Short mmCIF file of C-alpha atoms and ligand atoms in Angstrom, two decimals:
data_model
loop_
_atom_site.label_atom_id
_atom_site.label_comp_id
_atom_site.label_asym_id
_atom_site.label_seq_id
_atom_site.Cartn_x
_atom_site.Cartn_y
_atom_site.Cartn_z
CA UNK A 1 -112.74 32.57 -83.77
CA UNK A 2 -110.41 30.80 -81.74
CA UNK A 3 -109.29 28.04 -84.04
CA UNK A 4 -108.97 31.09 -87.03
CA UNK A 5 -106.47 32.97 -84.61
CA UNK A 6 -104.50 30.07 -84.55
CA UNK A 7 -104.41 29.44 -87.92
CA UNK A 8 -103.22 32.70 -88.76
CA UNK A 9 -101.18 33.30 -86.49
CA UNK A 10 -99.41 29.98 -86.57
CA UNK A 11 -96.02 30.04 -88.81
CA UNK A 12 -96.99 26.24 -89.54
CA UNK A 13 -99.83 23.85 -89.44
CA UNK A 14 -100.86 23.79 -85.32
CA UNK A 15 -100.29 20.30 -83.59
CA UNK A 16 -103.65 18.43 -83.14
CA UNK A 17 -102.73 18.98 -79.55
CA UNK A 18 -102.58 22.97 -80.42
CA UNK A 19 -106.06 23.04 -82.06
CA UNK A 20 -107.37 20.91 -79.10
CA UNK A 21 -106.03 23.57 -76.80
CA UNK A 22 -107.42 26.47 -78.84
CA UNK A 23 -111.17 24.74 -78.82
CA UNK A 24 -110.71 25.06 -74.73
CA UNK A 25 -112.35 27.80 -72.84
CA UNK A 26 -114.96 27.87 -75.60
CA UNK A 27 -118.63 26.72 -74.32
CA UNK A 28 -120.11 24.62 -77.68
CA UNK A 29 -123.97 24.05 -77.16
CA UNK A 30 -125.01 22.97 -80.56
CA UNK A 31 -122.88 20.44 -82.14
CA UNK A 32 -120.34 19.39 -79.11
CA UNK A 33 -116.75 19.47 -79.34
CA UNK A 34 -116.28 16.77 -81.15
CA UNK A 35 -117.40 17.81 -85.24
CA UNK A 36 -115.59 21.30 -84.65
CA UNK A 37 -112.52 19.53 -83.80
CA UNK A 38 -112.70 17.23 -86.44
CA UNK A 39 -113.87 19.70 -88.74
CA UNK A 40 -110.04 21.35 -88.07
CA UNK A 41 -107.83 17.97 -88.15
CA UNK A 42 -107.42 18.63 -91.55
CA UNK A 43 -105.46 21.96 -90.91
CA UNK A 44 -103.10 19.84 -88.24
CA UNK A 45 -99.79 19.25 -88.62
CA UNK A 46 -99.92 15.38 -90.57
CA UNK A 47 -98.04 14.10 -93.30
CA UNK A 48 -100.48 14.50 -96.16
CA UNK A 49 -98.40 12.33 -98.25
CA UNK A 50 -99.37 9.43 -96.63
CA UNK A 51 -103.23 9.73 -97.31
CA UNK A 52 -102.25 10.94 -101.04
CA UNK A 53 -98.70 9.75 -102.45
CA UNK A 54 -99.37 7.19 -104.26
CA UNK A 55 -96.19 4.61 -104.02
CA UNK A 56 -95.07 4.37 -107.83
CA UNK A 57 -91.14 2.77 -107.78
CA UNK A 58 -89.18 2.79 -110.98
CA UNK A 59 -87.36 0.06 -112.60
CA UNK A 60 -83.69 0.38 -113.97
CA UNK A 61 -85.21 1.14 -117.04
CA UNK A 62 -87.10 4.15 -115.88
CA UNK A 63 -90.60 2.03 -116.19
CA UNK A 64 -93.15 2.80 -113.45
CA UNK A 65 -94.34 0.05 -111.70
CA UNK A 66 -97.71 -0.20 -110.83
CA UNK A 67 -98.81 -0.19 -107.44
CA UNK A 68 -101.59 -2.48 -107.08
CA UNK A 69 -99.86 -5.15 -109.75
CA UNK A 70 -96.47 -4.83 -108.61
CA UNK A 71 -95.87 -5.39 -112.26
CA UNK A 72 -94.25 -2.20 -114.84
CA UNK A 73 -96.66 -0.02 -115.86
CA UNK A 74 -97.24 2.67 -118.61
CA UNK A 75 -99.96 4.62 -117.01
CA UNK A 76 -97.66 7.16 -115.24
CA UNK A 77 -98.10 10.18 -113.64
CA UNK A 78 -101.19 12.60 -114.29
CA UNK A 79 -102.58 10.22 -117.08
CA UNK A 80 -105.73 8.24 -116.70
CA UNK A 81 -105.49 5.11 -118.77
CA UNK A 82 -106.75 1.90 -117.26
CA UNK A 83 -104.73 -1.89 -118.02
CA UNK A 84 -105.91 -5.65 -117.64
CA UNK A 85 -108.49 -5.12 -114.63
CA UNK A 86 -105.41 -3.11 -113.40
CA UNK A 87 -106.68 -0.51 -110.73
CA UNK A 88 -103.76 2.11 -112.27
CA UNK A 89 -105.84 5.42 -111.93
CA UNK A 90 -104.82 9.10 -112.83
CA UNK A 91 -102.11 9.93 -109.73
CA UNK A 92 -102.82 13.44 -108.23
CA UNK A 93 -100.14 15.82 -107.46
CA UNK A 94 -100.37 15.82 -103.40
CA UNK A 95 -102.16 18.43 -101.61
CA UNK A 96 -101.61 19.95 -99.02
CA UNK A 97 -104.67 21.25 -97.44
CA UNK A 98 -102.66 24.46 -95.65
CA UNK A 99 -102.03 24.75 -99.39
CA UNK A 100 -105.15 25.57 -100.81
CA UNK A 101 -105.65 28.84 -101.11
CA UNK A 102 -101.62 28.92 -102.33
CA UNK A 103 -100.14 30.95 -99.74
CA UNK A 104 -97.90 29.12 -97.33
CA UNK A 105 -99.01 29.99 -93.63
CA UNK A 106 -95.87 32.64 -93.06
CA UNK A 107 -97.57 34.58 -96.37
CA UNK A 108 -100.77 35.10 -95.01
CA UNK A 109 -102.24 38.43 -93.96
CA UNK A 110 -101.21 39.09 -90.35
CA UNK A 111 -104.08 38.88 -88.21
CA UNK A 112 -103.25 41.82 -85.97
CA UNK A 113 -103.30 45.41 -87.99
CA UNK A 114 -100.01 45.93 -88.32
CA UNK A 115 -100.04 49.98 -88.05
CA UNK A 116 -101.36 49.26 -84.38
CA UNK A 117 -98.42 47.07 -83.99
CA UNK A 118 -95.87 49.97 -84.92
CA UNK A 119 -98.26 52.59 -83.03
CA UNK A 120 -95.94 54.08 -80.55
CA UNK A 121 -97.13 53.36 -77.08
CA UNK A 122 -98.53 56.51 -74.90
CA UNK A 123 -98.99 56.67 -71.31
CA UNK A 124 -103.31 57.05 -70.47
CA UNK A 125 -104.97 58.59 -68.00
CA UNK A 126 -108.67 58.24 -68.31
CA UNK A 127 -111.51 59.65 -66.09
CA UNK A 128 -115.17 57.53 -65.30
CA UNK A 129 -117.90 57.74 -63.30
CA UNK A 130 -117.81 58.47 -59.56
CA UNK A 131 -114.20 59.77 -60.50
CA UNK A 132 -112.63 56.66 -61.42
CA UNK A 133 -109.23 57.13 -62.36
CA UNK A 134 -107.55 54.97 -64.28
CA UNK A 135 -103.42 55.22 -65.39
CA UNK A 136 -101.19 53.75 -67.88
CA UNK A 137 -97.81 54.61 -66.90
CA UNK A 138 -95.28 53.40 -69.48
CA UNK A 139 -92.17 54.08 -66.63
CA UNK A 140 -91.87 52.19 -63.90
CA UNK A 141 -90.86 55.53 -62.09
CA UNK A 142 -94.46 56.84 -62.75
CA UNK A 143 -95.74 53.85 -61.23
CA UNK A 144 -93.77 54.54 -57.76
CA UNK A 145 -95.16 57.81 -58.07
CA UNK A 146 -99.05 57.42 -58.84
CA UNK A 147 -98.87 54.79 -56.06
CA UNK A 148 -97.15 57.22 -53.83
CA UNK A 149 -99.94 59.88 -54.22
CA UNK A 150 -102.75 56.93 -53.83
CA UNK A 151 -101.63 54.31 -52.00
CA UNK A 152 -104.73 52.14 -52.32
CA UNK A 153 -104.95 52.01 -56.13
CA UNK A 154 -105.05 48.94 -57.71
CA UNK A 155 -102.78 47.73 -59.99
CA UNK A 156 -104.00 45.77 -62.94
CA UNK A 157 -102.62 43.31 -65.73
CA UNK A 158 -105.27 41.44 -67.03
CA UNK A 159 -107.77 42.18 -65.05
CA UNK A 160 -108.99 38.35 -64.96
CA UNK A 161 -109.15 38.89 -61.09
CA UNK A 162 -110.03 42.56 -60.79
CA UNK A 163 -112.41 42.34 -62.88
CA UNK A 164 -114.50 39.74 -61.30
CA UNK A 165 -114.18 41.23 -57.79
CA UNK A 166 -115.71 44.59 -59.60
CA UNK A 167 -118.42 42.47 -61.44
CA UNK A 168 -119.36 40.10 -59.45
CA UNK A 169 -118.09 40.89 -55.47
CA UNK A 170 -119.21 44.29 -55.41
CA UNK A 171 -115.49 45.32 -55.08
CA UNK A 172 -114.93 49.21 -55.87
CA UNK A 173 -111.40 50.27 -56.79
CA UNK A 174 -111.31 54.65 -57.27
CA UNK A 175 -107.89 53.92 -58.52
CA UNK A 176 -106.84 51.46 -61.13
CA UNK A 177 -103.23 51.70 -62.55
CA UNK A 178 -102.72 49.58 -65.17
CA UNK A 179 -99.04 48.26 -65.51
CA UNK A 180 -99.29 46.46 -68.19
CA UNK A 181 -96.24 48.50 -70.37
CA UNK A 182 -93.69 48.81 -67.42
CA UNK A 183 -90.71 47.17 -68.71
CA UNK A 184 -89.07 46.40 -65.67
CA UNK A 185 -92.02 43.89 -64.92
CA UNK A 186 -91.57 42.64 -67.53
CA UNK A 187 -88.88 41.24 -67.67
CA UNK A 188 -87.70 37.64 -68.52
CA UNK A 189 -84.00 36.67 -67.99
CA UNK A 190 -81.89 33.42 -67.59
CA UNK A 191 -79.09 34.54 -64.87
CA UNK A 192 -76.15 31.68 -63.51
CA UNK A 193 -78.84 30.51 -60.84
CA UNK A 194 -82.40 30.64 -62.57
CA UNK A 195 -85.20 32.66 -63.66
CA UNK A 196 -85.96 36.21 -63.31
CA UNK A 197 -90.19 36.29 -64.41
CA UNK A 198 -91.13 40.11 -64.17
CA UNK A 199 -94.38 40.37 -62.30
CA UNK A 200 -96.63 41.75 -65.27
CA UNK A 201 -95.68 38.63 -67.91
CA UNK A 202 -98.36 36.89 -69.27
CA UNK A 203 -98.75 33.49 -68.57
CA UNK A 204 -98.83 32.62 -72.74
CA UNK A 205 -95.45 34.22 -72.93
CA UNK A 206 -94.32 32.19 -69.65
CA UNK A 207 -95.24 29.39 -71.27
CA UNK A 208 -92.97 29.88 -74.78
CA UNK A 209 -90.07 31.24 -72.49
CA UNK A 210 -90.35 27.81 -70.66
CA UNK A 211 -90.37 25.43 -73.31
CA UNK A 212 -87.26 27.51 -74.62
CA UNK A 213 -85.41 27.43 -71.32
CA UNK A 214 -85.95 23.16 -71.26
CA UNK A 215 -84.30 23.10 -74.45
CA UNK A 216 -81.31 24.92 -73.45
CA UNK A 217 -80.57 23.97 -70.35
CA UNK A 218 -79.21 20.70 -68.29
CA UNK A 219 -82.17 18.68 -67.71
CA UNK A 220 -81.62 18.57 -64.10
CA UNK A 221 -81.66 21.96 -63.91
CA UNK A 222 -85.08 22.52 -64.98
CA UNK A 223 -87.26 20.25 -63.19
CA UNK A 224 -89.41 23.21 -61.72
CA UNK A 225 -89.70 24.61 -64.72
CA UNK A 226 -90.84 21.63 -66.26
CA UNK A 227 -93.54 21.34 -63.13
CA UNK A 228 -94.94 24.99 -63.90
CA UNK A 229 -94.87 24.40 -67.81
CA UNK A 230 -97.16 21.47 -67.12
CA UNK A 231 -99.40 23.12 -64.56
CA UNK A 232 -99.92 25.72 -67.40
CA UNK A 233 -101.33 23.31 -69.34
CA UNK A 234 -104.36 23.05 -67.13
CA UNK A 235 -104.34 26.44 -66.19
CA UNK A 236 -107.48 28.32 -68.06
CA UNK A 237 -108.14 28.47 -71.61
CA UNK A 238 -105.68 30.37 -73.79
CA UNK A 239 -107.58 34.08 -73.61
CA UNK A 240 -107.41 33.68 -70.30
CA UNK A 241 -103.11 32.85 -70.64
CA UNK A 242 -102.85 35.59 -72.91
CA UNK A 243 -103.41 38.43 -70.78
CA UNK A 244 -102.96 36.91 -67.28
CA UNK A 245 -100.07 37.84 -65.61
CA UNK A 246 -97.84 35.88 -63.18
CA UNK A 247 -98.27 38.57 -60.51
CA UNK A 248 -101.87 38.87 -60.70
CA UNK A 249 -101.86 35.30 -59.77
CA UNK A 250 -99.48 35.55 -57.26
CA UNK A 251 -100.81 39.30 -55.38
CA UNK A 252 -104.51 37.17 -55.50
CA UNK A 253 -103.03 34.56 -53.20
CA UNK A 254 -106.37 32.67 -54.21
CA UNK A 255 -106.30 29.28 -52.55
CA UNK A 256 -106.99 27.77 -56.02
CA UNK A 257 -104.03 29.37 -57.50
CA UNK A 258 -102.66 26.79 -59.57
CA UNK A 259 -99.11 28.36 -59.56
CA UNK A 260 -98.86 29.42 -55.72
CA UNK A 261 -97.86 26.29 -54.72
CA UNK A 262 -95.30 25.53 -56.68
CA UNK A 263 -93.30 29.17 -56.73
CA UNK A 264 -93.17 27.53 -52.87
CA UNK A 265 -92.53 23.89 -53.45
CA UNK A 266 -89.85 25.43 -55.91
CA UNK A 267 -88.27 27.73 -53.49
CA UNK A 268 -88.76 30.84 -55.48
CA UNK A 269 -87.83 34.09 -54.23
CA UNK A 270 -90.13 37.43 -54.35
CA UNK A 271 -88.74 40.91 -55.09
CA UNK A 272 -90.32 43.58 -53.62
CA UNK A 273 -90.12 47.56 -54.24
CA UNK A 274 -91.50 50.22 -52.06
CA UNK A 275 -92.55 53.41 -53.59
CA UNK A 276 -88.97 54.77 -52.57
CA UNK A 277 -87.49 52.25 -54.66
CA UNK A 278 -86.14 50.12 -51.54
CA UNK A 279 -86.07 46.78 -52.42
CA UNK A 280 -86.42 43.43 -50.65
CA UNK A 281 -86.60 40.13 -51.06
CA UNK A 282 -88.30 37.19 -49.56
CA UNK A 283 -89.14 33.65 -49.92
CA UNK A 284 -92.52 32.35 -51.86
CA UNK A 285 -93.85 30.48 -48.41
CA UNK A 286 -93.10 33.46 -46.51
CA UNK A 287 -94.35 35.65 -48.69
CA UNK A 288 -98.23 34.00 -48.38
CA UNK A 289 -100.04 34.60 -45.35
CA UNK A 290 -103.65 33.20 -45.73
CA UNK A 291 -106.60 32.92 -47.58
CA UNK A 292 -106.44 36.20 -50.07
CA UNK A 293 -103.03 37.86 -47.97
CA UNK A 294 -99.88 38.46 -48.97
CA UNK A 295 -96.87 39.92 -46.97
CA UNK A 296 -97.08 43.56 -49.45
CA UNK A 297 -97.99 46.73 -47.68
CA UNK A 298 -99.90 49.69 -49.63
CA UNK A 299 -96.89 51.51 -50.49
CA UNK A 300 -95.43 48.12 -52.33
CA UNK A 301 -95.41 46.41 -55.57
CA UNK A 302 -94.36 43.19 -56.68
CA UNK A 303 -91.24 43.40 -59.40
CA UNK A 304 -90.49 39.83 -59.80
CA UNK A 305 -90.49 36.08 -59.16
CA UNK A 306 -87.38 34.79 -58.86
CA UNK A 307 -87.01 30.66 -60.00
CA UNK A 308 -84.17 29.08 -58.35
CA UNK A 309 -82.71 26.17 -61.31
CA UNK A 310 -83.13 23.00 -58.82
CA UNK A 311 -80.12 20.77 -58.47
CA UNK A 312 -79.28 16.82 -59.54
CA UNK A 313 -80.49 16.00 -56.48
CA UNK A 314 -83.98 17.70 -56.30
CA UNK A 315 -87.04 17.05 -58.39
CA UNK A 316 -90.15 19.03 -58.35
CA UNK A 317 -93.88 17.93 -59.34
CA UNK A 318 -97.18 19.72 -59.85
CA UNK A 319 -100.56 18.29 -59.11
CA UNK A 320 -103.96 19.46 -59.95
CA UNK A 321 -107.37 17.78 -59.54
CA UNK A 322 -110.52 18.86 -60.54
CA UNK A 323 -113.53 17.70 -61.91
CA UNK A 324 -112.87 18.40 -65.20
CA UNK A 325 -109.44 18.08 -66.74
CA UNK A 326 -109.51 21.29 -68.64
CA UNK A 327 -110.77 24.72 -67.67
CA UNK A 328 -111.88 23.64 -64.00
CA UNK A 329 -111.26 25.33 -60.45
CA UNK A 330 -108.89 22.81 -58.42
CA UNK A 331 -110.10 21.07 -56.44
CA UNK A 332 -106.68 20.24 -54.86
CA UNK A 333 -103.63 21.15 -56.14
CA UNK A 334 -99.86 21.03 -54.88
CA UNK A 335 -96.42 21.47 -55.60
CA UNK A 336 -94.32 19.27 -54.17
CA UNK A 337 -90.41 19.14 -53.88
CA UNK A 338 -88.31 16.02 -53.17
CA UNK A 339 -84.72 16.18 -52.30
CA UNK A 340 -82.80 13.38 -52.51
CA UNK A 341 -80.20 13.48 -49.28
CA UNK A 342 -78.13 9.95 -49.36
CA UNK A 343 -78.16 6.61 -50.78
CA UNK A 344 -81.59 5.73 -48.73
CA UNK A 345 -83.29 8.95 -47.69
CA UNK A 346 -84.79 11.77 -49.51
CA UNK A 347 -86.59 14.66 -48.59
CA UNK A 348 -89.76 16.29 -49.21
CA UNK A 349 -91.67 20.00 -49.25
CA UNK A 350 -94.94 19.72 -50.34
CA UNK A 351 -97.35 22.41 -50.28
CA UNK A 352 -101.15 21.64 -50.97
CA UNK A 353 -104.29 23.79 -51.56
CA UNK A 354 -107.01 22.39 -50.47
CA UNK A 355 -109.81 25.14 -50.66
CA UNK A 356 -112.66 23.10 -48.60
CA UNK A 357 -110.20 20.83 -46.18
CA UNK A 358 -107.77 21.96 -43.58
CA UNK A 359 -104.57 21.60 -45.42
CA UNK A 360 -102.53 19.46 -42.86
CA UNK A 361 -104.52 16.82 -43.88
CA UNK A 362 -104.06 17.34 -47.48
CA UNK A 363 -100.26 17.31 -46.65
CA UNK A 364 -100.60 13.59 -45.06
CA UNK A 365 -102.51 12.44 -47.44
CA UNK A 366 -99.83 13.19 -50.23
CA UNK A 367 -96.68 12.82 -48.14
CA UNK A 368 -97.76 9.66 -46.43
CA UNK A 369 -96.43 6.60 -48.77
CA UNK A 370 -98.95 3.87 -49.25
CA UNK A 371 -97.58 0.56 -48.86
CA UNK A 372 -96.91 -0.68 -52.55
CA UNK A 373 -95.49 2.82 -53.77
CA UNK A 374 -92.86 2.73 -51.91
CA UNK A 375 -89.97 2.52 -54.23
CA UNK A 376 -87.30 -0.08 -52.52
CA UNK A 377 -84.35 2.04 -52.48
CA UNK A 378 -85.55 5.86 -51.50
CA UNK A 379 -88.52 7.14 -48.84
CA UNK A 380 -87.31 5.83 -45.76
CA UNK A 381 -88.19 9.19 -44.17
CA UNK A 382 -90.48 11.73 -45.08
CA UNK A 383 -90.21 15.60 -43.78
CA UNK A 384 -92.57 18.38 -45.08
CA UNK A 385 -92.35 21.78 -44.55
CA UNK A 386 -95.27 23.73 -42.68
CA UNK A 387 -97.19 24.04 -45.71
CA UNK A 388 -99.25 27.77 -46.92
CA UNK A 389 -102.27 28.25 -44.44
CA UNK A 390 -105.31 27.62 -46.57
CA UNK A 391 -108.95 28.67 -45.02
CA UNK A 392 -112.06 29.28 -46.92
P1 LIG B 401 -105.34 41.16 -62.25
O1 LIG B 401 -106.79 40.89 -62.16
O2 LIG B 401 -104.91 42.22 -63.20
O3 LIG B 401 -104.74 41.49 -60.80
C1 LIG B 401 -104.94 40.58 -59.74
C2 LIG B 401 -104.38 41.14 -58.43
O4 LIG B 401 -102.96 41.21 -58.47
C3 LIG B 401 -104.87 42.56 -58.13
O5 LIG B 401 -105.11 42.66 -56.75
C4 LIG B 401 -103.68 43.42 -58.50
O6 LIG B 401 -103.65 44.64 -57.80
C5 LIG B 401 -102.52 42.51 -58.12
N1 LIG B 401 -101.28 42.77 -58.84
C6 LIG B 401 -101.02 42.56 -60.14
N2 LIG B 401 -99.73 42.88 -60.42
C7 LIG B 401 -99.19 43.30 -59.25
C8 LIG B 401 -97.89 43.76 -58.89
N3 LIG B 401 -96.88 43.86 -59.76
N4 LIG B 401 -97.67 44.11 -57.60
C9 LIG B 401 -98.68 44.03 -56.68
N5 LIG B 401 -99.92 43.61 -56.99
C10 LIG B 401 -100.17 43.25 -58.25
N6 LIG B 401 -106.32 30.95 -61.86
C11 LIG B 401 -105.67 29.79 -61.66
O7 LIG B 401 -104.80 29.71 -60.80
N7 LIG B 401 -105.96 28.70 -62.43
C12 LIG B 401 -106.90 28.72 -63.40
O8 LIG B 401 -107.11 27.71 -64.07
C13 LIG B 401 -107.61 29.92 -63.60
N8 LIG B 401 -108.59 29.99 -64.53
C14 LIG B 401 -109.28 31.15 -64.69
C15 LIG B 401 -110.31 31.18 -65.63
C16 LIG B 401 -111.05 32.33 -65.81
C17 LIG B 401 -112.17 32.32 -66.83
C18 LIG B 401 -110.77 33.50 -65.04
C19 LIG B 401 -111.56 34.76 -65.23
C20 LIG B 401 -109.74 33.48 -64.11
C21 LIG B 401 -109.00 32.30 -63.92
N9 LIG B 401 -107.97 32.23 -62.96
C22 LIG B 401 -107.29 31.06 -62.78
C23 LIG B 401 -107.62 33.40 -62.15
C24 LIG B 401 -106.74 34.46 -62.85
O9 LIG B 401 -106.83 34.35 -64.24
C25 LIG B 401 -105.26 34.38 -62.48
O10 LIG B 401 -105.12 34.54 -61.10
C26 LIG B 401 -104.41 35.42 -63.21
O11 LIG B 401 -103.07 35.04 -63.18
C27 LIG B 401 -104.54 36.82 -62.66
O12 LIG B 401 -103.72 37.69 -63.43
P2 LIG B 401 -104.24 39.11 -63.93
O13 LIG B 401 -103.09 39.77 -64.60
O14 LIG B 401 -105.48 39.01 -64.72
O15 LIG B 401 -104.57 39.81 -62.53
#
């Protein structure tokens, strides 16, 4: 199912590296990994010509010449005749195999009914057992006011987190609002200094606004946003990216958030609204507190990240390690920062989660430089800032 949703909803053939990404999150148990991904090369973006263009050059004279002899040849193209223990054989037409069925991919049915597409959004209020409420507010006003009237709802996105605290922790919310609509969280906007990510975007669409910000932008100014593209990467399997939002991540303040340390290494700021629209601001490693606690009291709500563009001088990295390169917990990750401050010094922020170790000595273990990596010119001193608190 994966690998047909990205077929048809690619505009061109997927990447290899696309279909390999759509085959993770999926558990095989009966043929392995390896057939089904094989099985879709052919549908990957490759120049079929090469495996089926068969190199016929013409003389002056318009003759073919054939291939194999190197000599001119009267075979030509779709017929079949055979000369002197020549190996001239009937020349197909190439193929290409996204062009089967004859449609090119943009024709093809869309895989999302499209009346549900053009189905005009309406706000939902739905009643469950116990009396479970559950909202859909489509204004952001509406969602000042339901969490006015209950100030310990829950808001939800994608539930990835939610959810498993309900299923699996026991975890009973009365109130759920789901703010999924609200277009002031939303948002995603390039200002003079960096990023504006509303807190309700998914991390898919994170991810595409990204890659389009690198393209457009001075490459110095971008590092960070380099950093969190390739964190992404690792970060879940795509159904997971497609409904996940960059606040639920952040509100969790789970100490294997893949993302949490780098809004700090990156210096990003958090915008804040209270239920009487007040707003206020305040830095990512403020913002964290401990293990599952973040500075946002009952009657607040998270708008928006804000991601500073770093200067020449500053260069940001992500690190993840887990046991498993793909769809694994972290075992430690980090952002780190590194500014450089002169011709010999530079300095450093690096903020590691380290679920099962105290995180100090996470932090000397990436700050300190080992001997040989020591690059001639730059570490001469190394500062970090006090990095996020991270208990079990
Ligand atoms: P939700 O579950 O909807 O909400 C999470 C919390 O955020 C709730 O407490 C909610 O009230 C609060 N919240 C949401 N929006 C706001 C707001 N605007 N203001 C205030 N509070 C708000 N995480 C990783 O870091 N790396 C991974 O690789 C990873 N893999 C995962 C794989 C699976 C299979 C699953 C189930 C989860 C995984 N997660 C991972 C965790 C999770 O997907 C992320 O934390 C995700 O970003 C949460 O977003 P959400 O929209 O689903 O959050």
């Amino acid at each position: 199912m994966s690998m047909y949703a990205l077929l048809r909803s690619s505009g061109e053939p997927p990447t290899e590296e696309q279909i390999e990404e759509s085959l993770a999150g999926n558990l095989c148990r009966c043929t392995g990994y390896r057939p089904i991904l094989d099985a879709f090369r052919v549908f990957a973006k490759t120049d079929d010509l090469l495996y089926t263009k068969t190199s016929f050059e013409s003389t002056s004279a318009g003759e073919l010449i054939c291939p194999s002899s190197g000599k001119p040849c009267s075979c030509g193209e779709g017929t079949a005749n055979r000369r002197d223990n020549s190996v001239c054989v009937k020349r197909y037409s190439p193929v290409l195999y996204n062009k089967i069925d004859g449609n090119l991919y943009v024709e093809k049915e869309l895989i999302f009914p499209p009346e549900l597409i053009l189905r005009k959004n309406m706000p939902l209020y739905l009643h469950g057992f116990g009396g479970v409420k559950w909202y859909r507010p489509l204004k952001f006003q509406h969602v000042l006011d339901l969490k006015s009237c209950y100030p310990d709802a829950k808001l939800v996105v994608g539930n990835t987190e939610v959810g498993i605290e309900t299923k699996f922790k026991n975890a009973q919310y009365q109130v759920l609002i789901s703010v999924t609509h609200v277009p002031e969280l939303n948002i995603l906007s390039m200002t003079e200094n960096g990023l504006e990510i509303g807190a309700s975007v998914r991390l898919t669409l994170l991810q595409q606004f990204l890659r389009k910000v690198i393209m457009q932008h001075p490459v110095e100014e971008t590092s960070s946003c380099k950093a969190i593209l390739r964190q992404l990467k690792w970060f879940a399997g795509n159904q997971i990216k497609n409904v996940a939002s960059v606040g639920g991540n952040i509100c969790t303040a789970s100490p294997i958030s893949d993302l949490n340390p780098l809004w700090m290494a990156a210096g990003a700021i958090m915008r804040i609204i209270n239920c009487k629209g007040t707003v206020r601001t305040i830095p990512a490693k403020e913002f964290f507190l401990g293990y599952r606690k973040v500075d946002l009291a009952n009657d607040e709500v998270l708008l928006s990240v804000f991601l500073p563009w770093t200067r020449s001088s500053e260069f940001v990295k992500e690190f993840k390690q887990a046991h498993r390169r793909e769809d694994d917990i972290a075992l430690v990750n980090a952002g780190m920062l590194r500014q450089d401050t002169g011709t010999r010094t530079a300095r450093y922020r690096v903020v590691p989660l380290k679920p099962k170790s105290p995180c100090a000595e996470t932090r000397r273990c990436l700050v300190t430089p080992r001997r040989n990596e020591v690059t001639p010119r730059l570490p001469t001193r190394d500062e970090a800032t006090p990095p996020l608190p991270a208990q079990e």
